[in-house]
């Protein structure tokens, strides 16, 4: 429960940041979130003065908050540019509302946007793939196709970087999931900034990685961001849901657990990062995208979809 007064200005508190033991009024909370976002961008050297950022905007709270914060920051980088890229996966009763909200937010903030769809890029929607019962969950296909679609859209608008709205909770869950999938090296290969030393993929940045999900929800609410809150009908990633509940319980009992997990991953990266061997990349024989194999992951999946 929030303490009665703000620790900074003595106004009425609306939020208690438990792991730091400080309370915030509405204004001080918004400033604190914006300050943390700026510090993350600086700490990880996420932006160059002349970057053209493709912001992956889904219409959810994270991506719309990210867009707003980047627009605010862009004022300090007069030679930089922002373009929103949206992906229509073709999910009835879910994606169209999100795309509308994303469109309205872009119009309000004066940000250009490009919408690409699975239908035009891959010839099938997530709804259609879900009906095919291909063995893996719809999310497995949808996640791989989304990554490819965002890369494609970013290339189409001539971006130099891609920004995504992954928050602290997403990142902490992914660290644990990688351990549970038996792939600890993936923790070392990922992080708040993904730069391919081979230069084959556009760099990806996650400027919200130090902001807990509940703070993003509150920030969106306090700043009047309208976001989609309906869950995707196909989203039943059982293991991630269990990891999410576990981490939320840990956070409740031991405030700061999610941050500690992320800092542990950072230490691993700092000590092991340079020893990681990256596989050589070739052009996928089907689509030309970089891949260590003959076919990229998306093309392998597309073959299953077409079969
Ligand atoms: Fe795609 Fe799964 Fe996300 Fe739905 S929950 S949009 S199917 S990845
Ligand atoms: Zn205050
Ligand atoms: Zn391919």
Short mmCIF file of N, CA and C in Angstrom, two decimals, residues 121-263:
data_model
loop_
_atom_site.label_atom_id
_atom_site.label_comp_id
_atom_site.label_asym_id
_atom_site.label_seq_id
_atom_site.Cartn_x
_atom_site.Cartn_y
_atom_site.Cartn_z
N UNK A 121 3.19 -10.78 -45.81
CA UNK A 121 4.58 -11.24 -45.75
C UNK A 121 4.71 -12.76 -45.82
N UNK A 122 3.77 -13.47 -45.18
CA UNK A 122 3.94 -14.92 -45.05
C UNK A 122 2.79 -15.74 -45.67
N UNK A 123 1.75 -15.04 -46.09
CA UNK A 123 0.64 -15.74 -46.75
C UNK A 123 -0.32 -16.44 -45.80
N UNK A 124 -0.14 -16.28 -44.49
CA UNK A 124 -1.06 -16.92 -43.52
C UNK A 124 -1.11 -16.09 -42.25
N UNK A 125 -2.26 -16.05 -41.60
CA UNK A 125 -2.40 -15.31 -40.35
C UNK A 125 -2.17 -16.24 -39.16
N UNK A 126 -1.98 -15.64 -37.98
CA UNK A 126 -1.81 -16.47 -36.78
C UNK A 126 -3.07 -17.29 -36.50
N UNK A 127 -4.25 -16.71 -36.74
CA UNK A 127 -5.50 -17.47 -36.55
C UNK A 127 -5.50 -18.73 -37.43
N UNK A 128 -5.09 -18.57 -38.69
CA UNK A 128 -5.07 -19.72 -39.61
C UNK A 128 -4.04 -20.76 -39.16
N UNK A 129 -2.88 -20.28 -38.72
CA UNK A 129 -1.82 -21.20 -38.28
C UNK A 129 -2.30 -21.97 -37.03
N UNK A 130 -3.02 -21.27 -36.14
CA UNK A 130 -3.51 -21.92 -34.92
C UNK A 130 -4.46 -23.07 -35.27
N UNK A 131 -5.26 -22.86 -36.31
CA UNK A 131 -6.23 -23.91 -36.71
C UNK A 131 -5.54 -25.13 -37.31
N UNK A 132 -4.31 -24.93 -37.82
CA UNK A 132 -3.61 -26.05 -38.49
C UNK A 132 -3.10 -27.10 -37.51
N UNK A 133 -3.03 -26.76 -36.23
CA UNK A 133 -2.55 -27.71 -35.19
C UNK A 133 -1.25 -28.37 -35.63
N UNK A 134 -0.22 -27.54 -35.74
CA UNK A 134 1.05 -28.01 -36.31
C UNK A 134 1.99 -28.67 -35.31
N UNK A 135 1.60 -28.78 -34.10
CA UNK A 135 2.49 -29.43 -33.12
C UNK A 135 3.05 -28.44 -32.12
N UNK A 136 3.60 -27.33 -32.62
CA UNK A 136 4.06 -26.29 -31.70
C UNK A 136 2.91 -25.32 -31.42
N UNK A 137 3.06 -24.51 -30.36
CA UNK A 137 1.99 -23.56 -30.03
C UNK A 137 1.94 -22.45 -31.08
N UNK A 138 0.79 -21.79 -31.25
CA UNK A 138 0.72 -20.66 -32.19
C UNK A 138 1.76 -19.60 -31.86
N UNK A 139 2.05 -19.43 -30.54
CA UNK A 139 3.02 -18.41 -30.13
C UNK A 139 4.41 -18.69 -30.70
N UNK A 140 4.77 -19.97 -30.85
CA UNK A 140 6.10 -20.30 -31.38
C UNK A 140 6.24 -19.72 -32.79
N UNK A 141 5.21 -19.93 -33.62
CA UNK A 141 5.24 -19.40 -34.98
C UNK A 141 5.14 -17.88 -34.97
N UNK A 142 4.19 -17.40 -34.18
CA UNK A 142 3.89 -15.97 -34.16
C UNK A 142 5.12 -15.17 -33.72
N UNK A 143 5.84 -15.70 -32.71
CA UNK A 143 7.02 -14.98 -32.20
C UNK A 143 8.13 -14.89 -33.24
N UNK A 144 8.38 -16.00 -33.94
CA UNK A 144 9.45 -16.01 -34.97
C UNK A 144 9.04 -15.10 -36.13
N UNK A 145 7.77 -15.18 -36.54
CA UNK A 145 7.31 -14.35 -37.66
C UNK A 145 7.33 -12.87 -37.28
N UNK A 146 7.00 -12.56 -36.01
CA UNK A 146 6.98 -11.15 -35.62
C UNK A 146 8.39 -10.54 -35.70
N UNK A 147 9.36 -11.31 -35.22
CA UNK A 147 10.75 -10.82 -35.29
C UNK A 147 11.14 -10.51 -36.74
N UNK A 148 10.77 -11.43 -37.61
CA UNK A 148 11.11 -11.24 -39.03
C UNK A 148 10.35 -10.04 -39.62
N UNK A 149 9.06 -9.95 -39.24
CA UNK A 149 8.23 -8.86 -39.78
C UNK A 149 8.76 -7.49 -39.31
N UNK A 150 9.16 -7.42 -38.04
CA UNK A 150 9.68 -6.14 -37.53
C UNK A 150 11.00 -5.79 -38.23
N UNK A 151 11.86 -6.79 -38.41
CA UNK A 151 13.11 -6.54 -39.14
C UNK A 151 12.82 -6.02 -40.54
N UNK A 152 11.88 -6.67 -41.19
CA UNK A 152 11.52 -6.29 -42.57
C UNK A 152 10.99 -4.85 -42.60
N UNK A 153 10.06 -4.56 -41.67
CA UNK A 153 9.47 -3.21 -41.64
C UNK A 153 10.55 -2.16 -41.34
N UNK A 154 11.46 -2.48 -40.43
CA UNK A 154 12.52 -1.53 -40.08
C UNK A 154 13.41 -1.27 -41.29
N UNK A 155 13.69 -2.31 -42.05
CA UNK A 155 14.50 -2.14 -43.27
C UNK A 155 13.74 -1.29 -44.28
N UNK A 156 12.43 -1.54 -44.39
CA UNK A 156 11.62 -0.81 -45.37
C UNK A 156 11.62 0.69 -45.10
N UNK A 157 11.64 1.08 -43.81
CA UNK A 157 11.61 2.53 -43.51
C UNK A 157 13.02 3.12 -43.43
N UNK A 158 14.04 2.28 -43.61
CA UNK A 158 15.42 2.76 -43.60
C UNK A 158 15.95 3.06 -42.21
N UNK A 159 15.46 2.30 -41.19
CA UNK A 159 15.89 2.55 -39.81
C UNK A 159 17.33 2.06 -39.57
N UNK A 160 17.96 2.67 -38.55
CA UNK A 160 19.31 2.23 -38.15
C UNK A 160 19.25 1.34 -36.91
N UNK A 161 18.10 1.32 -36.25
CA UNK A 161 17.96 0.57 -35.00
C UNK A 161 16.49 0.22 -34.79
N UNK A 162 16.27 -0.79 -33.96
CA UNK A 162 14.89 -1.17 -33.61
C UNK A 162 14.74 -1.05 -32.09
N UNK A 163 13.68 -0.38 -31.64
CA UNK A 163 13.42 -0.28 -30.19
C UNK A 163 12.18 -1.10 -29.87
N UNK A 164 12.27 -1.92 -28.83
CA UNK A 164 11.11 -2.72 -28.41
C UNK A 164 10.76 -2.40 -26.95
N UNK A 165 9.52 -2.72 -26.57
CA UNK A 165 9.00 -2.30 -25.26
C UNK A 165 9.16 -3.33 -24.14
N UNK A 166 10.16 -4.20 -24.23
CA UNK A 166 10.35 -5.20 -23.15
C UNK A 166 10.62 -4.49 -21.82
N UNK A 167 9.86 -4.88 -20.81
CA UNK A 167 10.05 -4.24 -19.49
C UNK A 167 10.85 -5.16 -18.56
N UNK A 168 11.05 -4.70 -17.33
CA UNK A 168 11.85 -5.47 -16.37
C UNK A 168 11.28 -6.87 -16.15
N UNK A 169 9.96 -6.98 -16.04
CA UNK A 169 9.33 -8.29 -15.80
C UNK A 169 9.60 -9.23 -16.97
N UNK A 170 9.44 -8.72 -18.21
CA UNK A 170 9.70 -9.56 -19.39
C UNK A 170 11.13 -10.09 -19.36
N UNK A 171 12.05 -9.18 -19.06
CA UNK A 171 13.46 -9.55 -19.10
C UNK A 171 13.82 -10.55 -18.01
N UNK A 172 13.29 -10.32 -16.80
CA UNK A 172 13.58 -11.25 -15.69
C UNK A 172 12.99 -12.63 -16.01
N UNK A 173 11.78 -12.65 -16.57
CA UNK A 173 11.16 -13.94 -16.94
C UNK A 173 12.03 -14.66 -17.98
N UNK A 174 12.53 -13.90 -18.94
CA UNK A 174 13.31 -14.53 -20.01
C UNK A 174 14.61 -15.13 -19.47
N UNK A 175 15.23 -14.46 -18.49
CA UNK A 175 16.46 -15.01 -17.90
C UNK A 175 16.15 -16.38 -17.28
N UNK A 176 15.09 -16.44 -16.49
CA UNK A 176 14.75 -17.73 -15.85
C UNK A 176 14.33 -18.78 -16.89
N UNK A 177 13.55 -18.35 -17.88
CA UNK A 177 13.10 -19.28 -18.91
C UNK A 177 14.27 -19.89 -19.67
N UNK A 178 15.28 -19.06 -19.95
CA UNK A 178 16.45 -19.59 -20.65
C UNK A 178 17.13 -20.68 -19.83
N UNK A 179 17.20 -20.47 -18.52
CA UNK A 179 17.77 -21.50 -17.65
C UNK A 179 16.91 -22.76 -17.70
N UNK A 180 15.59 -22.57 -17.66
CA UNK A 180 14.70 -23.73 -17.62
C UNK A 180 14.63 -24.46 -18.96
N UNK A 181 14.96 -23.74 -20.04
CA UNK A 181 15.01 -24.40 -21.36
C UNK A 181 16.38 -25.01 -21.60
N UNK A 182 17.27 -24.90 -20.62
CA UNK A 182 18.61 -25.48 -20.78
C UNK A 182 19.48 -24.70 -21.75
N UNK A 183 19.23 -23.40 -21.86
CA UNK A 183 19.99 -22.59 -22.82
C UNK A 183 20.60 -21.37 -22.13
N UNK A 184 21.50 -21.60 -21.15
CA UNK A 184 22.03 -20.45 -20.39
C UNK A 184 22.85 -19.49 -21.24
N UNK A 185 23.44 -19.99 -22.33
CA UNK A 185 24.26 -19.09 -23.15
C UNK A 185 23.42 -18.03 -23.84
N UNK A 186 22.14 -18.32 -23.99
CA UNK A 186 21.25 -17.32 -24.59
C UNK A 186 21.17 -16.08 -23.69
N UNK A 187 21.30 -16.30 -22.37
CA UNK A 187 21.29 -15.15 -21.45
C UNK A 187 22.48 -14.25 -21.76
N UNK A 188 23.61 -14.88 -22.05
CA UNK A 188 24.83 -14.11 -22.33
C UNK A 188 24.71 -13.38 -23.67
N UNK A 189 24.05 -14.03 -24.62
CA UNK A 189 23.95 -13.43 -25.95
C UNK A 189 22.90 -12.33 -26.02
N UNK A 190 21.96 -12.31 -25.05
CA UNK A 190 20.91 -11.28 -25.14
C UNK A 190 21.25 -10.11 -24.21
N UNK A 191 20.30 -9.22 -23.96
CA UNK A 191 20.58 -8.07 -23.09
C UNK A 191 19.83 -6.84 -23.54
N UNK A 192 20.03 -5.70 -22.86
CA UNK A 192 19.29 -4.48 -23.19
C UNK A 192 19.62 -3.93 -24.58
N UNK A 193 20.84 -4.26 -25.07
CA UNK A 193 21.22 -3.84 -26.43
C UNK A 193 21.72 -5.08 -27.15
N UNK A 194 21.14 -5.38 -28.29
CA UNK A 194 21.60 -6.53 -29.08
C UNK A 194 22.26 -5.99 -30.34
N UNK A 195 23.58 -6.17 -30.38
CA UNK A 195 24.31 -5.70 -31.57
C UNK A 195 24.97 -6.90 -32.20
N UNK A 196 24.73 -7.13 -33.46
CA UNK A 196 25.34 -8.26 -34.13
C UNK A 196 26.74 -7.86 -34.59
N UNK A 197 27.79 -8.42 -33.97
CA UNK A 197 29.15 -8.02 -34.37
C UNK A 197 29.44 -8.34 -35.83
N UNK A 198 28.63 -9.26 -36.42
CA UNK A 198 28.83 -9.59 -37.84
C UNK A 198 28.13 -8.57 -38.73
N UNK A 199 27.34 -7.68 -38.10
CA UNK A 199 26.70 -6.60 -38.86
C UNK A 199 25.56 -7.05 -39.75
N UNK A 200 25.00 -8.24 -39.49
CA UNK A 200 23.95 -8.75 -40.39
C UNK A 200 22.54 -8.33 -39.96
N UNK A 201 22.37 -8.06 -38.67
CA UNK A 201 21.04 -7.68 -38.19
C UNK A 201 21.08 -6.25 -37.66
N UNK A 202 19.96 -5.54 -37.78
CA UNK A 202 19.88 -4.20 -37.20
C UNK A 202 19.99 -4.30 -35.68
N UNK A 203 20.70 -3.37 -35.02
CA UNK A 203 20.76 -3.41 -33.55
C UNK A 203 19.37 -3.24 -32.96
N UNK A 204 19.15 -3.90 -31.82
CA UNK A 204 17.87 -3.80 -31.10
C UNK A 204 18.13 -3.23 -29.72
N UNK A 205 17.27 -2.32 -29.28
CA UNK A 205 17.43 -1.76 -27.93
C UNK A 205 16.12 -1.95 -27.15
N UNK A 206 16.28 -2.05 -25.80
CA UNK A 206 15.10 -2.24 -24.93
C UNK A 206 15.14 -1.18 -23.83
N UNK A 207 14.74 0.04 -24.14
CA UNK A 207 14.91 1.14 -23.17
C UNK A 207 14.03 1.04 -21.92
N UNK A 208 13.05 0.12 -21.89
CA UNK A 208 12.21 -0.02 -20.69
C UNK A 208 12.66 -1.17 -19.79
N UNK A 209 13.84 -1.73 -20.08
CA UNK A 209 14.23 -2.97 -19.39
C UNK A 209 14.44 -2.78 -17.89
N UNK A 210 14.59 -1.57 -17.42
CA UNK A 210 14.78 -1.36 -15.98
C UNK A 210 13.51 -0.85 -15.30
N UNK A 211 12.38 -0.89 -16.00
CA UNK A 211 11.14 -0.38 -15.41
C UNK A 211 10.17 -1.55 -15.20
N UNK A 212 9.74 -1.77 -13.93
CA UNK A 212 8.82 -2.87 -13.67
C UNK A 212 7.48 -2.68 -14.40
N UNK A 213 6.86 -3.78 -14.75
CA UNK A 213 5.59 -3.73 -15.48
C UNK A 213 4.54 -2.89 -14.75
N UNK A 214 4.45 -3.04 -13.44
CA UNK A 214 3.38 -2.32 -12.73
C UNK A 214 3.63 -0.80 -12.79
N UNK A 215 4.89 -0.38 -12.89
CA UNK A 215 5.16 1.06 -13.02
C UNK A 215 4.78 1.56 -14.41
N UNK A 216 4.92 0.70 -15.40
CA UNK A 216 4.52 1.10 -16.75
C UNK A 216 2.99 1.24 -16.82
N UNK A 217 2.29 0.31 -16.21
CA UNK A 217 0.82 0.40 -16.19
C UNK A 217 0.40 1.71 -15.52
N UNK A 218 1.01 2.01 -14.38
CA UNK A 218 0.62 3.23 -13.66
C UNK A 218 1.01 4.49 -14.45
N UNK A 219 2.19 4.46 -15.06
CA UNK A 219 2.63 5.61 -15.86
C UNK A 219 1.66 5.84 -17.03
N UNK A 220 1.28 4.75 -17.69
CA UNK A 220 0.34 4.87 -18.82
C UNK A 220 -0.99 5.45 -18.34
N UNK A 221 -1.43 4.98 -17.21
CA UNK A 221 -2.70 5.47 -16.65
C UNK A 221 -2.60 6.96 -16.30
N UNK A 222 -1.52 7.34 -15.62
CA UNK A 222 -1.37 8.73 -15.16
C UNK A 222 -1.13 9.71 -16.30
N UNK A 223 -0.60 9.22 -17.43
CA UNK A 223 -0.34 10.13 -18.55
C UNK A 223 -1.43 10.03 -19.63
N UNK A 224 -2.48 9.27 -19.34
CA UNK A 224 -3.62 9.21 -20.26
C UNK A 224 -3.36 8.41 -21.52
N UNK A 225 -2.42 7.46 -21.47
CA UNK A 225 -2.17 6.63 -22.64
C UNK A 225 -3.28 5.57 -22.72
N UNK A 226 -3.94 5.52 -23.88
CA UNK A 226 -4.98 4.50 -24.06
C UNK A 226 -4.35 3.28 -24.68
N UNK A 227 -4.38 2.18 -24.00
CA UNK A 227 -3.72 0.98 -24.53
C UNK A 227 -4.66 -0.21 -24.49
N UNK A 228 -4.30 -1.22 -25.27
CA UNK A 228 -5.15 -2.41 -25.30
C UNK A 228 -4.85 -3.30 -24.09
N UNK A 229 -5.90 -3.72 -23.40
CA UNK A 229 -5.66 -4.55 -22.22
C UNK A 229 -6.21 -5.96 -22.39
N UNK A 230 -6.92 -6.19 -23.50
CA UNK A 230 -7.45 -7.54 -23.75
C UNK A 230 -6.28 -8.48 -24.08
N UNK A 231 -6.33 -9.69 -23.55
CA UNK A 231 -5.23 -10.63 -23.82
C UNK A 231 -5.46 -11.36 -25.15
N UNK A 232 -4.37 -11.77 -25.78
CA UNK A 232 -4.47 -12.51 -27.04
C UNK A 232 -5.13 -13.87 -26.78
N UNK A 233 -6.09 -14.27 -27.62
CA UNK A 233 -6.77 -15.55 -27.39
C UNK A 233 -5.86 -16.77 -27.54
N UNK A 234 -4.70 -16.61 -28.20
CA UNK A 234 -3.79 -17.75 -28.38
C UNK A 234 -2.70 -17.81 -27.31
N UNK A 235 -2.64 -16.80 -26.45
CA UNK A 235 -1.50 -16.67 -25.55
C UNK A 235 -1.56 -17.57 -24.33
N UNK A 236 -1.16 -18.81 -24.50
CA UNK A 236 -1.16 -19.71 -23.34
C UNK A 236 0.23 -20.30 -23.14
N UNK A 237 1.22 -19.44 -23.06
CA UNK A 237 2.58 -19.96 -22.86
C UNK A 237 2.70 -20.41 -21.40
N UNK A 238 2.41 -21.70 -21.17
CA UNK A 238 2.26 -22.20 -19.80
C UNK A 238 3.49 -21.92 -18.94
N UNK A 239 4.67 -22.22 -19.48
CA UNK A 239 5.87 -22.08 -18.65
C UNK A 239 6.12 -20.62 -18.30
N UNK A 240 5.96 -19.72 -19.29
CA UNK A 240 6.16 -18.30 -19.00
C UNK A 240 5.16 -17.82 -17.95
N UNK A 241 3.92 -18.28 -18.05
CA UNK A 241 2.92 -17.87 -17.05
C UNK A 241 3.32 -18.33 -15.65
N UNK A 242 3.83 -19.55 -15.55
CA UNK A 242 4.28 -20.05 -14.24
C UNK A 242 5.46 -19.22 -13.72
N UNK A 243 6.40 -18.93 -14.61
CA UNK A 243 7.58 -18.14 -14.21
C UNK A 243 7.13 -16.74 -13.78
N UNK A 244 6.16 -16.18 -14.51
CA UNK A 244 5.65 -14.85 -14.15
C UNK A 244 5.07 -14.86 -12.73
N UNK A 245 4.21 -15.88 -12.44
CA UNK A 245 3.61 -15.95 -11.10
C UNK A 245 4.68 -16.15 -10.03
N UNK A 246 5.64 -17.01 -10.32
CA UNK A 246 6.71 -17.26 -9.35
C UNK A 246 7.47 -15.97 -9.05
N UNK A 247 7.85 -15.25 -10.10
CA UNK A 247 8.64 -14.01 -9.88
C UNK A 247 7.81 -12.95 -9.16
N UNK A 248 6.50 -12.90 -9.45
CA UNK A 248 5.66 -11.93 -8.74
C UNK A 248 5.56 -12.26 -7.25
N UNK A 249 5.49 -13.56 -6.96
CA UNK A 249 5.48 -13.95 -5.53
C UNK A 249 6.80 -13.60 -4.86
N UNK A 250 7.90 -13.86 -5.57
CA UNK A 250 9.22 -13.53 -5.01
C UNK A 250 9.35 -12.03 -4.76
N UNK A 251 8.85 -11.25 -5.71
CA UNK A 251 8.95 -9.80 -5.59
C UNK A 251 8.15 -9.30 -4.38
N UNK A 252 7.00 -9.95 -4.17
CA UNK A 252 6.15 -9.56 -3.05
C UNK A 252 6.85 -9.85 -1.72
N UNK A 253 7.47 -11.03 -1.63
CA UNK A 253 8.14 -11.42 -0.38
C UNK A 253 9.51 -10.77 -0.25
N UNK A 254 10.19 -10.60 -1.38
CA UNK A 254 11.56 -10.08 -1.36
C UNK A 254 11.67 -8.97 -2.41
N UNK A 255 11.21 -7.75 -2.09
CA UNK A 255 11.22 -6.67 -3.09
C UNK A 255 12.62 -6.48 -3.69
N UNK A 256 12.65 -6.33 -5.00
CA UNK A 256 13.93 -6.13 -5.69
C UNK A 256 14.45 -7.40 -6.34
N UNK A 257 13.71 -8.54 -6.19
CA UNK A 257 14.18 -9.81 -6.76
C UNK A 257 14.37 -9.74 -8.28
N UNK A 258 13.45 -9.09 -8.95
CA UNK A 258 13.55 -9.04 -10.42
C UNK A 258 14.79 -8.25 -10.86
N UNK A 259 15.06 -7.14 -10.16
CA UNK A 259 16.26 -6.37 -10.47
C UNK A 259 17.51 -7.21 -10.23
N UNK A 260 17.50 -7.96 -9.12
CA UNK A 260 18.68 -8.78 -8.79
C UNK A 260 18.94 -9.81 -9.88
N UNK A 261 17.86 -10.40 -10.40
CA UNK A 261 18.01 -11.39 -11.46
C UNK A 261 18.64 -10.76 -12.71
N UNK A 262 18.18 -9.56 -13.02
CA UNK A 262 18.73 -8.88 -14.19
C UNK A 262 20.20 -8.50 -14.00
N UNK A 263 20.52 -8.05 -12.79
CA UNK A 263 21.92 -7.68 -12.52
C UNK A 263 22.81 -8.93 -12.58
#
